[in-house]
Short mmCIF file of C-alpha atoms in Angstrom, two decimals:
data_model
loop_
_atom_site.label_atom_id
_atom_site.label_comp_id
_atom_site.label_asym_id
_atom_site.label_seq_id
_atom_site.Cartn_x
_atom_site.Cartn_y
_atom_site.Cartn_z
CA MET K 265 14.34 15.39 5.08
CA TYR K 266 13.18 13.50 8.17
CA ASP K 267 13.10 14.77 11.75
CA ARG K 268 15.97 13.18 13.68
CA SER K 269 13.46 11.33 15.86
CA ASP K 270 12.07 9.55 12.76
CA PRO K 271 13.49 6.00 12.37
CA ARG K 272 13.78 6.62 8.61
CA ALA K 273 16.36 9.37 9.13
CA ASP K 274 19.26 6.93 8.74
CA LEU K 275 17.95 4.87 5.82
CA ALA K 276 20.60 3.99 3.27
CA PRO K 277 20.55 6.34 0.27
CA SER K 278 19.04 5.05 -2.95
CA GLN K 279 21.43 3.34 -5.36
CA THR K 280 19.19 4.16 -8.33
CA THR K 281 21.11 5.28 -11.40
CA ARG K 282 18.15 5.91 -13.71
CA PRO K 283 18.14 9.07 -15.83
CA ALA K 284 16.56 12.11 -14.20
CA PRO K 285 12.85 12.25 -15.07
CA SER K 286 11.78 14.75 -17.71
CA ARG K 287 8.02 14.53 -17.20
CA PHE K 288 5.79 14.07 -14.21
CA VAL K 289 2.34 12.63 -13.59
CA PRO K 290 -0.31 13.51 -11.00
CA ALA K 291 -1.21 11.57 -7.89
CA GLU K 292 -4.20 9.26 -8.09
CA TYR K 293 -7.06 9.56 -5.59
CA GLY K 294 -9.70 6.95 -4.82
CA LEU K 295 -12.13 8.68 -2.46
CA PHE K 296 -14.38 5.74 -1.70
CA TYR K 297 -16.67 7.81 0.50
CA GLU K 298 -17.59 10.07 -2.44
CA VAL K 299 -18.48 7.54 -5.14
CA PRO K 300 -20.69 4.46 -5.42
CA PRO K 301 -18.95 1.06 -5.31
CA GLN K 302 -17.69 -0.44 -8.55
CA GLU K 303 -19.18 -3.79 -7.47
CA SER K 304 -22.35 -4.06 -5.42
CA GLY K 305 -24.37 -7.12 -4.40
CA ALA K 306 -26.72 -8.24 -1.67
CA ASP K 307 -23.89 -9.00 0.75
CA ALA K 308 -20.86 -6.95 -0.36
CA ARG K 309 -19.86 -3.58 -1.82
CA SER K 310 -16.38 -3.04 -3.25
CA TRP K 311 -14.37 0.01 -4.37
CA TYR K 312 -11.31 -0.21 -6.64
CA THR K 313 -8.33 2.05 -7.37
CA ARG K 314 -5.07 1.14 -9.10
CA GLY K 315 -1.43 2.21 -9.29
CA GLN K 316 1.18 1.16 -11.85
CA ASN K 317 1.90 -2.26 -10.31
CA PHE K 318 -0.93 -2.78 -7.83
CA LEU K 319 -4.61 -2.24 -7.15
CA THR K 320 -6.62 -1.99 -3.95
CA VAL K 321 -10.06 -3.48 -3.36
CA TYR K 322 -11.86 -2.04 -0.32
CA THR K 323 -14.95 -4.09 0.62
CA GLU K 324 -17.74 -3.72 3.15
CA ALA K 325 -19.36 -7.14 3.49
CA GLU K 326 -21.97 -9.04 5.48
CA ALA K 327 -21.53 -12.38 7.24
CA GLY K 328 -21.65 -15.16 4.68
CA ALA K 329 -20.26 -13.10 1.80
CA VAL K 330 -17.72 -14.93 -0.35
CA LEU K 331 -14.80 -13.18 -2.05
CA SER K 332 -13.21 -15.61 -4.49
CA ARG K 333 -10.51 -15.86 -7.13
CA ALA K 334 -10.58 -18.64 -9.72
CA ALA K 335 -7.11 -18.41 -11.26
CA GLN K 336 -5.16 -15.75 -9.40
CA PRO K 337 -1.79 -15.34 -11.18
CA ASP K 338 0.25 -14.40 -8.09
CA GLU K 339 0.23 -13.97 -4.33
CA TYR K 340 -2.13 -11.34 -2.90
CA VAL K 341 -2.76 -9.57 0.40
CA LEU K 342 -5.76 -9.85 2.71
CA LEU K 343 -6.07 -7.17 5.39
CA LEU K 344 -8.72 -7.27 8.13
CA PRO K 345 -8.36 -3.93 9.90
CA ASP K 346 -11.07 -4.44 12.52
CA ALA K 347 -10.88 -6.82 15.48
CA GLY K 348 -14.53 -7.83 15.17
CA THR K 349 -14.17 -9.32 11.69
CA SER K 350 -13.15 -12.92 11.00
CA VAL K 351 -12.98 -14.94 7.80
CA GLN K 352 -12.47 -18.49 6.60
CA VAL K 353 -9.80 -18.72 3.91
CA GLU K 354 -9.48 -21.63 1.49
CA ALA K 355 -6.44 -21.65 -0.79
CA GLY K 356 -3.60 -23.89 -1.85
CA GLY K 357 -5.37 -27.02 -0.60
CA GLU K 358 -5.76 -25.75 2.98
CA GLN K 359 -8.30 -23.94 5.12
CA GLN K 360 -7.58 -21.42 7.84
CA THR K 361 -9.63 -19.09 10.01
CA VAL K 362 -8.12 -15.61 10.01
CA ALA K 363 -9.13 -13.40 12.92
CA GLY K 364 -9.78 -9.69 12.66
CA HIS K 365 -7.00 -7.12 13.05
CA SER K 366 -4.74 -9.34 10.94
CA ILE K 367 -2.85 -9.37 7.68
CA ALA K 368 -2.60 -12.51 5.54
CA PHE K 369 -0.91 -13.51 2.30
CA ILE K 370 -2.93 -15.74 -0.03
CA PRO K 371 -1.32 -18.17 -2.53
CA PRO K 372 -1.79 -17.96 -6.30
CA GLY K 373 -4.48 -20.04 -7.92
CA GLU K 374 -7.99 -20.65 -6.62
CA SER K 375 -9.04 -19.10 -3.31
CA ARG K 376 -12.18 -18.32 -1.33
CA ILE K 377 -12.60 -15.87 1.54
CA THR K 378 -15.85 -16.38 3.46
CA LEU K 379 -16.84 -13.79 6.02
CA GLN K 380 -17.86 -15.29 9.34
CA SER K 381 -18.96 -11.86 10.58
CA SER K 382 -19.69 -8.59 8.85
CA GLY K 383 -16.91 -6.06 8.45
CA ARG K 384 -14.32 -4.39 6.25
CA VAL K 385 -11.97 -6.38 4.03
CA VAL K 386 -9.04 -4.95 2.08
CA ARG K 387 -7.36 -6.95 -0.67
CA LEU K 388 -4.24 -5.95 -2.59
CA PHE K 389 -3.53 -7.43 -6.02
CA THR K 390 -0.89 -6.78 -8.64
CA THR K 391 -2.06 -5.39 -11.95
CA ARG K 392 -1.39 -8.81 -13.49
CA SER K 393 -5.04 -9.47 -12.52
CA ALA K 394 -6.48 -7.96 -15.69
CA ASP K 395 -10.11 -8.64 -14.73
CA LEU K 396 -9.71 -6.54 -11.58
CA VAL K 397 -7.80 -3.78 -13.37
CA ALA K 398 -10.84 -3.39 -15.64
CA LEU K 399 -12.96 -2.51 -12.60
CA CYS K 400 -10.70 0.36 -11.52
CA PRO K 401 -12.29 3.73 -12.41
CA ASN K 402 -8.83 5.24 -12.91
CA ALA K 403 -7.61 2.48 -15.25
CA GLY K 404 -7.37 5.02 -18.06
CA SER K 405 -4.72 6.95 -16.16
CA TYR K 406 -2.37 4.02 -16.77
CA ALA K 407 -3.15 3.46 -20.44
CA GLU K 408 0.46 4.53 -20.90
CA ALA K 409 2.93 3.13 -18.37
CA ARG K 410 4.03 5.71 -15.83
CA PRO K 411 7.61 6.97 -16.09
CA ASN K 412 10.35 6.20 -13.56
CA ILE K 413 8.86 2.83 -12.47
CA PRO K 414 10.63 -0.38 -13.58
CA PRO K 415 8.66 -3.52 -14.52
CA LEU K 416 7.29 -5.53 -11.60
CA GLU K 417 9.46 -8.44 -10.51
CA ASN K 418 8.46 -10.87 -7.77
CA TRP K 419 10.63 -11.38 -4.72
CA PRO K 420 11.82 -14.91 -3.82
CA THR K 421 9.26 -17.62 -3.11
CA PRO K 422 9.27 -18.83 0.54
CA PRO K 423 11.53 -21.87 1.04
CA ASP K 424 8.54 -24.01 2.05
CA GLY K 425 6.38 -22.77 -0.83
CA PHE K 426 3.17 -20.79 -0.97
CA ARG K 427 0.55 -21.20 1.73
CA ILE K 428 -1.87 -19.12 3.76
CA ARG K 429 0.22 -17.04 6.15
CA ALA K 430 -1.58 -14.83 8.68
CA TYR K 431 -0.11 -12.37 11.19
CA SER K 432 -1.78 -10.36 13.94
CA LEU K 433 -1.50 -6.58 13.73
CA ASP K 434 -1.19 -6.46 17.51
CA VAL K 435 2.55 -5.80 17.55
CA PRO K 436 3.93 -3.54 20.30
CA LYS K 437 5.66 -0.35 19.23
CA GLN K 438 9.45 -0.63 19.36
CA ALA K 439 11.99 2.17 19.53
CA GLY K 440 13.96 2.49 16.28
CA ARG K 441 11.45 0.50 14.18
CA PHE K 442 9.22 2.32 11.70
CA GLY K 443 5.61 1.13 11.85
CA ARG K 444 4.66 -2.54 11.52
CA ILE K 445 5.93 -3.97 8.24
CA TRP K 446 5.15 -7.27 6.51
CA ARG K 447 6.10 -8.44 3.03
CA CYS K 448 5.40 -11.26 0.61
CA THR K 449 6.58 -12.02 -2.93
CA THR K 450 4.58 -9.15 -4.41
CA PHE K 451 3.87 -6.57 -1.70
CA MET K 452 5.20 -4.74 1.32
CA VAL K 453 2.58 -3.35 3.72
CA ASN K 454 3.37 -0.93 6.53
CA VAL K 455 0.60 -0.63 9.10
CA LEU K 456 1.59 2.70 10.58
CA GLU K 457 1.10 3.45 14.25
CA PRO K 458 -2.39 4.93 14.75
CA ALA K 459 -2.45 8.71 14.91
CA PRO K 460 -3.69 9.79 18.35
CA GLY K 461 -4.73 13.18 16.98
CA PRO K 462 -3.50 15.93 14.63
CA ARG K 463 0.16 15.55 13.66
CA ASP K 464 2.66 18.09 14.97
CA ILE K 465 3.32 20.40 12.00
CA SER K 466 6.90 20.95 13.19
CA LYS K 467 7.69 17.23 12.74
CA LEU K 468 6.53 16.35 9.24
CA SER K 469 8.55 14.06 6.95
CA PRO K 470 8.82 15.37 3.36
CA HIS K 471 10.68 12.84 1.22
CA HIS K 472 10.58 11.27 -2.22
CA HIS K 473 11.02 7.88 -3.91
CA ASP K 474 13.13 7.54 -7.04
CA ASP K 475 11.44 4.62 -8.77
CA PHE K 476 8.32 3.34 -7.03
CA GLU K 477 4.83 4.49 -6.12
CA GLN K 478 3.45 4.64 -2.58
CA GLY K 479 -0.16 3.78 -1.88
CA SER K 480 -1.52 5.48 1.24
CA LEU K 481 -4.76 3.87 2.41
CA VAL K 482 -6.72 5.87 4.99
CA LEU K 483 -8.88 3.52 7.06
CA ASN K 484 -9.92 5.84 9.89
CA GLY K 485 -9.87 9.59 10.45
CA SER K 486 -8.57 12.00 7.81
CA TYR K 487 -5.16 12.96 6.45
CA THR K 488 -3.88 15.77 4.25
CA HIS K 489 -1.39 14.59 1.62
CA HIS K 490 1.07 17.35 0.74
CA ILE K 491 2.72 16.66 -2.64
CA ARG K 492 5.31 18.72 -4.55
CA TRP K 493 6.92 17.91 -7.88
CA PRO K 494 10.52 18.87 -8.77
CA TRP K 495 11.33 21.75 -11.05
CA THR K 496 13.30 21.02 -14.19
CA THR K 497 14.80 23.24 -16.84
CA ASP K 498 11.61 22.74 -18.86
CA MET K 499 8.85 24.76 -17.22
CA ASN K 500 6.28 22.89 -19.31
CA ALA K 501 6.85 19.91 -16.99
CA TRP K 502 6.20 21.81 -13.76
CA ARG K 503 3.16 20.93 -11.66
CA GLU K 504 1.35 22.84 -8.95
CA ASP K 505 1.69 21.63 -5.37
CA GLU K 506 -1.20 19.56 -4.02
CA HIS K 507 -2.57 19.67 -0.49
CA ARG K 508 -5.38 17.12 -0.62
CA LEU K 509 -7.55 16.27 2.36
CA CYS K 510 -8.54 12.59 2.18
CA LYS K 511 -11.01 11.09 4.61
CA ALA K 512 -11.61 7.41 5.33
CA PRO K 513 -11.88 5.24 3.38
CA SER K 514 -9.59 6.39 0.59
CA LEU K 515 -6.47 5.46 -1.35
CA THR K 516 -3.89 7.94 -2.62
CA VAL K 517 -1.21 6.74 -5.05
CA ILE K 518 1.85 9.00 -4.90
CA PRO K 519 4.14 8.87 -7.96
CA PRO K 520 7.91 9.10 -8.02
CA PRO K 521 9.78 11.39 -7.67
CA ALA K 522 7.22 13.71 -6.04
CA ILE K 523 8.16 15.03 -2.60
CA HIS K 524 5.40 14.13 -0.17
CA THR K 525 4.35 13.99 3.45
CA SER K 526 1.01 13.26 5.12
CA ARG K 527 -0.47 14.95 8.14
CA ALA K 528 -3.15 13.36 10.30
CA GLU K 529 -5.89 15.93 10.87
CA GLU K 530 -7.47 13.89 13.69
CA ALA K 531 -7.10 10.50 15.31
CA GLY K 532 -6.82 7.97 12.50
CA GLN K 533 -5.15 5.01 10.82
CA MET K 534 -3.19 4.90 7.57
CA ILE K 535 -1.55 1.99 5.77
CA ASP K 536 1.33 2.37 3.30
CA ILE K 537 1.49 -0.02 0.33
CA PHE K 538 4.49 -0.83 -1.89
CA CYS K 539 4.63 -3.22 -4.85
CA PRO K 540 7.12 -4.91 -4.98
CA PRO K 541 8.69 -4.73 -1.48
CA ARG K 542 11.12 -1.93 -0.68
CA HIS K 543 14.83 -2.67 -0.57
CA ASP K 544 15.71 0.03 1.98
CA PHE K 545 13.12 -1.05 4.55
CA SER K 546 14.10 -4.69 4.03
CA ALA K 547 17.75 -3.88 4.73
CA LYS K 548 16.93 -2.56 8.21
CA PRO K 549 17.34 -5.34 10.82
CA GLY K 550 14.08 -6.14 12.56
CA TRP K 551 11.88 -3.86 10.52
CA VAL K 552 10.16 -6.58 8.45
CA LEU K 553 8.26 -8.66 10.97
CA ASN K 554 7.96 -11.79 8.81
CA GLU K 555 11.37 -11.70 7.12
CA VAL K 556 12.03 -15.30 8.20
CA ASP K 557 9.08 -16.49 6.11
CA TYR K 558 9.85 -14.37 3.06
CA PRO K 559 13.55 -14.11 2.17
CA ALA K 560 14.86 -10.99 0.48
CA PRO K 561 16.79 -11.12 -2.80
CA THR K 562 20.45 -11.97 -2.34
CA ALA K 563 21.40 -8.43 -3.36
CA ILE K 564 19.96 -7.23 -0.05
#
């Protein structure tokens, strides 16, 4: 279902053998530009939205703001999308300055992120962080576990243990590689190539996932998410197609096995989020930019 020019066109087919789904659930939308922040203080405002296994915290903060975790149960993601933002990170007994336009993975346990300049900060946590789940306005949507998604299992711990690991987003585009992908023990993040303008409607990429959600975080511009659910023999399970325009900043959580594709409506930037990491992307040589630091399971 990909255009032949799309690097995903030759991905290995899914080996999932789960029963065909009999019921479907809607997509989740966190339109941060339409609602007040769930947390608001003198130096930071934060918006929350969750999926089955993960949640996103989008923060606009001033210099000097501190974003801390006292007893984080697992590794989490820090994304600084803008070049003008820098932070000081303290975690795992070390300190490190992380420049803007970077992605970093923060160890479990106690951590502090201190902004050295004002800017946007995105953090990704698993839903094991119950205190953060409680702040998500769509938490009720997951009162019952979503179908088709297996329990979250961490990927292998790095051979040299947990530590602050930061990577610049300034990675040149490479033929045959899809986006700019990093992973850790809990997440895979694909920083897609920026959209220079509206996407060619003759080269969209409708596809589906059998057993995991996709979080699509719009950081700049606007995108229309086109989503279609399968038909089954039971018409009671059918759902209407969705064609949802989402501006920045926003998070859309797309459930399996909905067919979906996103079209940039203008110049913009979107990030795709997966929790845990994807097997098919990890199996592609050279696609995961930090695969040396984070080994894949032996099955891959």
